[in-house]
Coordinates of C-alpha atoms in Angstrom, one line a residue:
L14 CA 0.0 0.2 0.1
V15 CA 1.3 3.6 -1.4
A16 CA -0.7 7.0 0.1
G17 CA 0.3 10.7 -0.1
C18 CA -1.1 12.9 3.3
Y19 CA -1.3 16.4 2.5
E20 CA 1.0 16.5 6.0
Q21 CA 4.0 16.1 2.3
V22 CA 4.0 12.9 3.5
L23 CA 4.6 9.1 1.6
F24 CA 3.6 5.9 3.9
G25 CA 4.9 2.5 2.2
F26 CA 2.8 -0.6 4.3
T27 CA 3.6 -4.0 3.5
T28 CA -0.2 -6.5 3.7
R29 CA 0.5 -9.7 4.3
P30 CA -2.3 -11.8 3.5
T31 CA -2.7 -14.1 6.7
E32 CA -5.3 -15.4 8.8
P33 CA -6.3 -12.4 10.5
W34 CA -4.7 -10.2 7.4
T35 CA -2.0 -7.9 8.9
V36 CA -0.7 -4.5 7.5
V37 CA 3.6 -3.6 9.3
P38 CA 4.5 -0.8 8.3
D39 CA 7.1 -0.5 5.2
F40 CA 8.7 3.2 5.0
T41 CA 7.6 6.9 5.7
H42 CA 9.0 9.4 3.8
H43 CA 9.3 12.7 3.1
A44 CA 8.6 12.9 -0.2
H45 CA 7.8 16.4 -1.2
S46 CA 7.4 20.0 0.0
A47 CA 4.0 20.9 -0.3
S48 CA 0.7 18.4 -0.4
L49 CA 0.9 15.1 -2.2
S50 CA -2.0 15.0 -5.3
A51 CA -1.7 12.3 -7.4
V52 CA 0.1 8.5 -6.8
A53 CA 0.7 5.6 -9.7
V54 CA 2.4 1.9 -10.0
N55 CA 3.3 0.3 -12.5
N56 CA 4.8 -3.5 -11.2
R57 CA 8.5 -1.4 -10.6
Y58 CA 7.3 2.4 -9.7
V59 CA 5.8 4.2 -8.1
V60 CA 5.5 7.9 -9.0
T61 CA 3.5 10.4 -6.7
G62 CA 2.5 14.1 -8.1
S63 CA 2.5 17.6 -5.4
R64 CA 1.9 21.0 -5.2
D65 CA 5.6 21.0 -6.0
E66 CA 5.1 21.3 -9.3
T67 CA 7.1 17.8 -9.7
I68 CA 6.9 14.4 -9.9
Q69 CA 9.1 12.2 -7.7
I70 CA 10.1 8.7 -8.7
Y71 CA 9.9 5.5 -6.3
D72 CA 12.3 2.2 -7.2
M73 CA 10.1 -0.8 -5.7
K74 CA 12.7 -3.3 -6.8
K75 CA 16.1 -1.5 -5.6
K76 CA 13.7 0.1 -3.1
V77 CA 15.4 4.0 -3.7
E78 CA 14.5 7.1 -4.6
H79 CA 15.2 6.6 -9.1
G80 CA 14.8 11.0 -9.1
A81 CA 12.6 13.4 -10.1
L82 CA 10.6 14.3 -13.5
L83 CA 10.4 19.0 -12.9
Q84 CA 8.6 19.6 -16.6
H85 CA 5.6 20.9 -15.0
N86 CA 4.3 24.3 -14.5
G87 CA 1.6 23.9 -11.9
T88 CA -0.1 21.3 -9.8
I89 CA 0.0 18.0 -10.7
T90 CA -4.1 17.3 -11.0
C91 CA -3.2 12.9 -12.4
L92 CA -0.9 10.3 -13.4
E93 CA -1.7 6.9 -15.1
F94 CA 1.3 4.3 -16.0
Y95 CA 0.4 2.7 -19.6
G96 CA 2.0 -1.0 -19.0
T97 CA 5.3 -1.2 -18.2
A98 CA 6.7 1.6 -20.7
H99 CA 4.6 5.1 -20.6
L100 CA 3.8 7.3 -17.7
L101 CA 1.0 10.1 -18.8
S102 CA 1.1 13.0 -16.3
G103 CA -1.7 15.9 -16.4
A104 CA -1.1 18.8 -14.3
E105 CA -2.4 23.1 -14.2
D106 CA -0.7 24.3 -16.9
G107 CA -2.9 22.0 -19.1
L108 CA -0.1 20.4 -19.8
I109 CA -0.5 16.2 -20.8
C110 CA 3.1 15.0 -21.0
I111 CA 3.9 12.1 -21.9
W112 CA 6.5 10.0 -20.9
N113 CA 9.1 7.3 -21.6
T114 CA 10.0 5.4 -18.5
K115 CA 13.0 2.6 -19.7
R116 CA 15.6 6.8 -20.3
W117 CA 12.3 8.9 -17.6
E118 CA 12.1 11.2 -21.2
C119 CA 9.7 13.5 -21.7
L120 CA 8.4 11.8 -25.6
K121 CA 5.8 14.1 -25.5
S122 CA 4.4 17.8 -24.7
I123 CA 1.1 18.3 -25.2
K124 CA -1.6 21.7 -24.6
A125 CA -4.8 19.6 -23.5
H126 CA -6.7 21.7 -22.5
K127 CA -7.5 25.7 -21.3
G128 CA -7.1 25.7 -18.1
H129 CA -6.3 22.7 -15.8
V130 CA -6.0 19.1 -16.9
T131 CA -8.2 18.0 -13.8
S132 CA -8.4 14.0 -14.9
L133 CA -7.0 11.4 -17.5
S134 CA -7.3 8.6 -19.1
I135 CA -5.5 5.8 -21.3
H136 CA -8.5 2.9 -22.9
P137 CA -7.0 -0.3 -22.4
S138 CA -5.5 -1.5 -25.9
G139 CA -3.7 1.7 -25.0
K140 CA -5.1 3.9 -28.7
L141 CA -7.4 5.8 -26.5
A142 CA -6.3 8.5 -24.2
L143 CA -9.5 11.3 -22.5
S144 CA -9.4 14.0 -20.7
V145 CA -11.1 16.8 -19.1
G146 CA -10.4 20.2 -17.6
T147 CA -11.6 22.9 -16.1
D148 CA -11.7 24.7 -20.5
K149 CA -15.0 22.7 -19.1
T150 CA -14.1 20.2 -22.6
L151 CA -13.7 16.3 -22.1
R152 CA -11.4 15.8 -25.2
T153 CA -11.2 12.5 -27.0
W154 CA -7.4 12.4 -27.8
N155 CA -6.7 9.4 -30.8
L156 CA -3.0 8.0 -30.3
V157 CA -2.4 5.9 -33.2
E158 CA -2.6 9.2 -34.9
G159 CA -0.9 11.2 -32.4
R160 CA -3.8 13.9 -32.9
S161 CA -6.8 15.1 -30.8
A162 CA -10.2 13.0 -32.3
F163 CA -13.1 14.3 -30.4
I164 CA -13.4 17.7 -28.4
K165 CA -17.6 17.5 -26.9
N166 CA -18.2 20.3 -24.4
L167 CA -19.5 19.7 -21.3
K168 CA -21.8 22.2 -19.0
Q169 CA -20.5 22.3 -16.0
N170 CA -16.0 20.5 -15.1
A171 CA -16.0 17.8 -14.5
H172 CA -12.8 16.1 -11.9
I173 CA -12.8 12.4 -13.1
I174 CA -12.6 10.3 -15.9
K175 CA -12.0 6.4 -16.6
W176 CA -12.4 4.2 -18.9
S177 CA -13.6 0.4 -18.2
P178 CA -11.5 -2.6 -17.9
D179 CA -13.7 -3.3 -21.1
G180 CA -13.3 -0.2 -22.9
E181 CA -16.6 -0.2 -23.8
R182 CA -17.9 2.5 -22.1
Y183 CA -16.3 4.9 -20.2
V184 CA -17.5 7.4 -17.0
T185 CA -17.0 11.6 -15.8
V186 CA -17.5 13.4 -12.9
I187 CA -19.3 16.4 -12.2
T188 CA -19.7 17.4 -8.6
N189 CA -21.8 14.7 -7.4
K190 CA -23.3 13.4 -10.9
V191 CA -21.8 10.5 -12.5
D192 CA -22.2 10.0 -16.3
I193 CA -22.4 6.9 -18.2
Y194 CA -20.4 6.7 -21.8
K195 CA -21.0 3.9 -24.6
L196 CA -18.1 4.3 -26.7
D197 CA -19.3 3.6 -29.7
T198 CA -21.7 5.9 -29.7
A199 CA -20.1 8.3 -27.3
S200 CA -23.7 9.2 -26.0
I201 CA -24.9 9.5 -22.1
T202 CA -27.0 5.7 -20.9
G203 CA -27.0 6.6 -17.7
T204 CA -26.8 9.2 -15.5
I205 CA -25.9 8.8 -11.1
T206 CA -26.7 11.3 -8.9
T207 CA -25.5 11.3 -5.6
E208 CA -25.8 14.2 -2.3
K209 CA -22.6 14.9 -1.8
R210 CA -19.3 15.8 -3.6
I211 CA -17.6 12.4 -5.3
S212 CA -13.9 12.5 -4.2
S213 CA -12.9 9.4 -5.7
L214 CA -14.8 6.7 -8.4
R215 CA -13.3 3.1 -9.3
F216 CA -14.5 0.6 -11.7
I217 CA -15.0 -3.0 -10.1
T218 CA -15.6 -4.8 -12.8
D219 CA -17.0 -3.7 -16.1
S220 CA -20.9 -2.6 -15.3
I221 CA -20.3 -2.3 -11.5
I222 CA -18.1 0.6 -9.5
A223 CA -17.1 1.9 -6.9
I224 CA -17.7 5.3 -5.4
A225 CA -16.7 7.5 -2.2
G226 CA -17.7 10.9 -0.8
D227 CA -17.7 14.3 0.6
D228 CA -19.2 11.6 3.6
E229 CA -17.5 8.4 5.2
I230 CA -20.2 5.9 2.8
V231 CA -18.6 4.1 0.2
R232 CA -21.5 2.5 -2.5
F233 CA -21.0 0.3 -5.4
Y234 CA -23.3 0.9 -8.4
S235 CA -25.2 -1.1 -12.1
C236 CA -23.3 1.0 -15.0
D237 CA -26.2 -0.8 -16.1
S238 CA -29.7 0.1 -13.9
Q239 CA -28.4 3.2 -12.4
K240 CA -29.2 1.5 -9.4
C241 CA -26.8 1.5 -6.1
L242 CA -26.5 -2.4 -4.9
C243 CA -24.4 -1.5 -1.8
E244 CA -23.7 0.8 0.3
F245 CA -22.0 0.8 3.2
K246 CA -20.1 2.8 6.1
A247 CA -16.5 2.9 5.3
H248 CA -14.7 4.7 8.5
E249 CA -15.3 8.0 9.9
N250 CA -14.7 10.7 7.7
R251 CA -14.5 12.0 3.7
V252 CA -13.6 8.8 1.9
K253 CA -10.4 10.3 -0.5
D254 CA -10.0 7.3 -2.8
I255 CA -10.4 3.9 -3.6
Y256 CA -8.6 1.7 -5.3
S257 CA -9.2 -2.8 -5.8
F258 CA -7.6 -5.6 -7.6
E259 CA -8.3 -9.2 -6.9
R260 CA -5.9 -11.8 -5.3
E261 CA -6.3 -15.7 -5.8
G262 CA -9.8 -14.9 -7.3
K263 CA -11.3 -12.3 -4.4
H264 CA -11.6 -9.0 -4.9
I265 CA -10.5 -6.4 -2.7
I266 CA -10.9 -3.4 -2.6
V267 CA -9.1 -0.5 -0.7
T268 CA -10.2 3.6 0.7
A269 CA -8.2 5.8 1.8
S270 CA -9.5 8.8 4.4
S271 CA -9.3 11.9 5.9
D272 CA -9.5 10.4 9.1
G273 CA -6.4 9.4 9.4
Y274 CA -6.6 4.6 7.9
I275 CA -6.3 2.5 5.2
K276 CA -8.9 0.6 5.4
M277 CA -9.0 -2.9 3.1
W278 CA -12.2 -5.4 2.8
N279 CA -12.9 -8.6 0.8
L280 CA -16.0 -8.3 -1.5
D281 CA -17.9 -10.9 -2.7
L282 CA -19.5 -10.5 -5.9
N283 CA -21.7 -12.8 -5.6
K284 CA -23.0 -10.9 -2.4
I285 CA -22.8 -7.6 -4.5
E286 CA -25.6 -6.5 -1.4
D287 CA -23.9 -7.8 1.4
E288 CA -21.5 -5.7 2.9
P289 CA -17.6 -6.5 2.1
S290 CA -15.8 -8.1 5.0
L291 CA -12.9 -5.7 7.2
L292 CA -9.4 -7.2 6.5
C293 CA -7.1 -5.2 7.9
E294 CA -7.3 -1.8 8.3
V295 CA -3.9 0.8 9.6
N296 CA -3.9 4.1 11.2
T297 CA -1.3 6.7 9.8
K298 CA -2.8 9.7 11.5
A299 CA -2.3 12.0 8.8
R300 CA -5.0 13.2 5.7
L301 CA -4.4 11.2 3.1
T302 CA -5.3 12.2 0.2
C303 CA -4.3 9.6 -2.0
L304 CA -3.8 6.4 -2.3
A305 CA -2.2 2.9 -4.6
V306 CA -1.4 -0.1 -4.3
W307 CA 2.1 -1.5 -6.1
L308 CA 1.6 -5.3 -6.2
D309 CA 4.4 -7.9 -6.3
P310 CA 5.2 -8.8 -10.4
A311 CA 6.6 -12.3 -8.3
S312 CA 3.1 -12.7 -6.6
E313 CA 0.2 -14.0 -9.0
V314 CA -1.2 -10.8 -8.4
K315 CA -3.4 -9.4 -11.5
E316 CA -4.6 -5.7 -10.3
N317 CA -8.9 -5.4 -11.8
S318 CA -8.5 -2.0 -13.4
N319 CA -5.4 -3.3 -16.0
R320 CA -6.6 -6.4 -16.4
D321 CA -6.8 -6.4 -20.3
V322 CA -3.8 -3.4 -20.6
T323 CA -1.1 -6.5 -19.1
S324 CA -1.7 -9.1 -22.0
S325 CA -1.5 -7.1 -24.9
S326 CA 0.9 -4.0 -23.0
Q327 CA 4.2 -4.8 -24.7
A328 CA 3.1 -4.7 -27.9
N329 CA 0.9 -1.7 -27.3
E330 CA 4.1 -0.4 -26.0
D331 CA 5.9 -0.9 -28.9
E332 CA 3.4 0.8 -31.1
I333 CA 2.6 3.8 -28.7
S334 CA 6.5 4.1 -29.1
L335 CA 6.7 4.7 -32.6
I336 CA 3.2 6.7 -32.3
V337 CA 4.9 8.7 -30.5
G338 CA 8.7 9.0 -32.6
K339 CA 6.5 8.9 -35.5
N340 CA 4.2 12.5 -34.9
K341 CA 7.3 14.4 -33.4
V342 CA 6.4 17.3 -35.8
S343 CA 2.3 17.5 -35.2
W344 CA 2.6 17.3 -31.2
A345 CA 6.3 19.5 -31.4
D346 CA 6.3 23.0 -29.9
K347 CA 8.7 25.0 -27.6
S348 CA 8.1 22.5 -24.0
D349 CA 9.1 19.9 -26.1
K350 CA 12.5 20.8 -26.2
T351 CA 12.1 22.6 -22.8
A352 CA 11.6 19.3 -21.4
K353 CA 14.1 16.7 -23.3
R354 CA 16.4 19.8 -22.1
K355 CA 15.7 19.9 -19.0
I356 CA 15.2 15.9 -18.1
T357 CA 18.6 15.9 -19.1
S358 CA 19.9 18.3 -17.4
E359 CA 18.9 17.1 -14.5
K360 CA 18.1 14.2 -14.2
P361 CA 22.1 13.2 -13.3
K362 CA 22.1 15.2 -10.8
S363 CA 18.6 14.4 -9.1
E364 CA 19.0 10.3 -9.1
V365 CA 21.8 9.9 -8.0
P366 CA 22.1 11.9 -5.1
L367 CA 19.3 10.5 -4.0
Q368 CA 20.4 7.0 -4.6
K369 CA 23.6 7.3 -2.5
K370 CA 21.9 9.3 0.5
K371 CA 18.7 6.0 0.4
K372 CA 21.4 3.3 0.5
K373 CA 23.8 4.9 3.5
R374 CA 20.2 5.0 5.3
N375 CA 19.9 1.7 4.3
S376 CA 22.9 1.3 5.9
S377 CA 22.6 3.2 9.0

């Protein structure tokens, strides 16, 4: 488990699926000079974004800090890996940056929105990406042709966008309203409205979503009927983030709250109307803001949201590399050149000392 908070700290915990499940503290790291706003994981790295305008990288295999990415000017609002070779980042400067995670080079810097980028999501095929921003638009990015494919005007600013695991639908969140879209028609097929503002949304299956907002309740909804299937009190304060994954056939839900607790729940999809059972919990004593689960590649664990990505990511990563390299003219601007200079000049300064410090810390 990795979680960020307002107090600028990144927490790491190791969970052990014993009976009962246990949570063991792994690390507590003062990650940024401002509060953490986003966290993302792939099979090797954990990346964190902050209000200090930087993205910090952690190598989980070597257990060291790996450096910082300094391309954005503004709070980092969203981070998402695609497979093992690419990371997309969005920020309040309106940019979406595409990073190669082998060399940590900024391949492309796209001026995506006139306002802030509030959320982005990559299609499981890697061929499309969606983004929303404070310019009241939803934008579709065609990664095959390297261009903006479609712009949809929204009545209000959306702050969350998410693809379903099968890529057949996507959802947008505007304050307390979830609009469900069908991919083939790009039209709204249903709407879910809650009493409180929605802070986090997660697909549990292709048709079931978990929603949390500015209260202590987590609710499961059907995308098909838009009906609430189950709701339960998860925390004593508002739930800030939800994560989900599968382990040995079990659907595990992880929640993080402003009350400082991270909790893991076992969800029985065959009895979706029943309240999930609590597996374990840990009190960080901090105001949590973001959450992710780093899954050890050595264990037989499958992340729920990246079910389709895992099998096809290698082929699509090559495709994305080809696309980005091929379309330098169509996306290139002055910020691209700046990005390359910034990363190449900053990386040796930031990466090497951080690793040395970490090794000394470990030895002591």
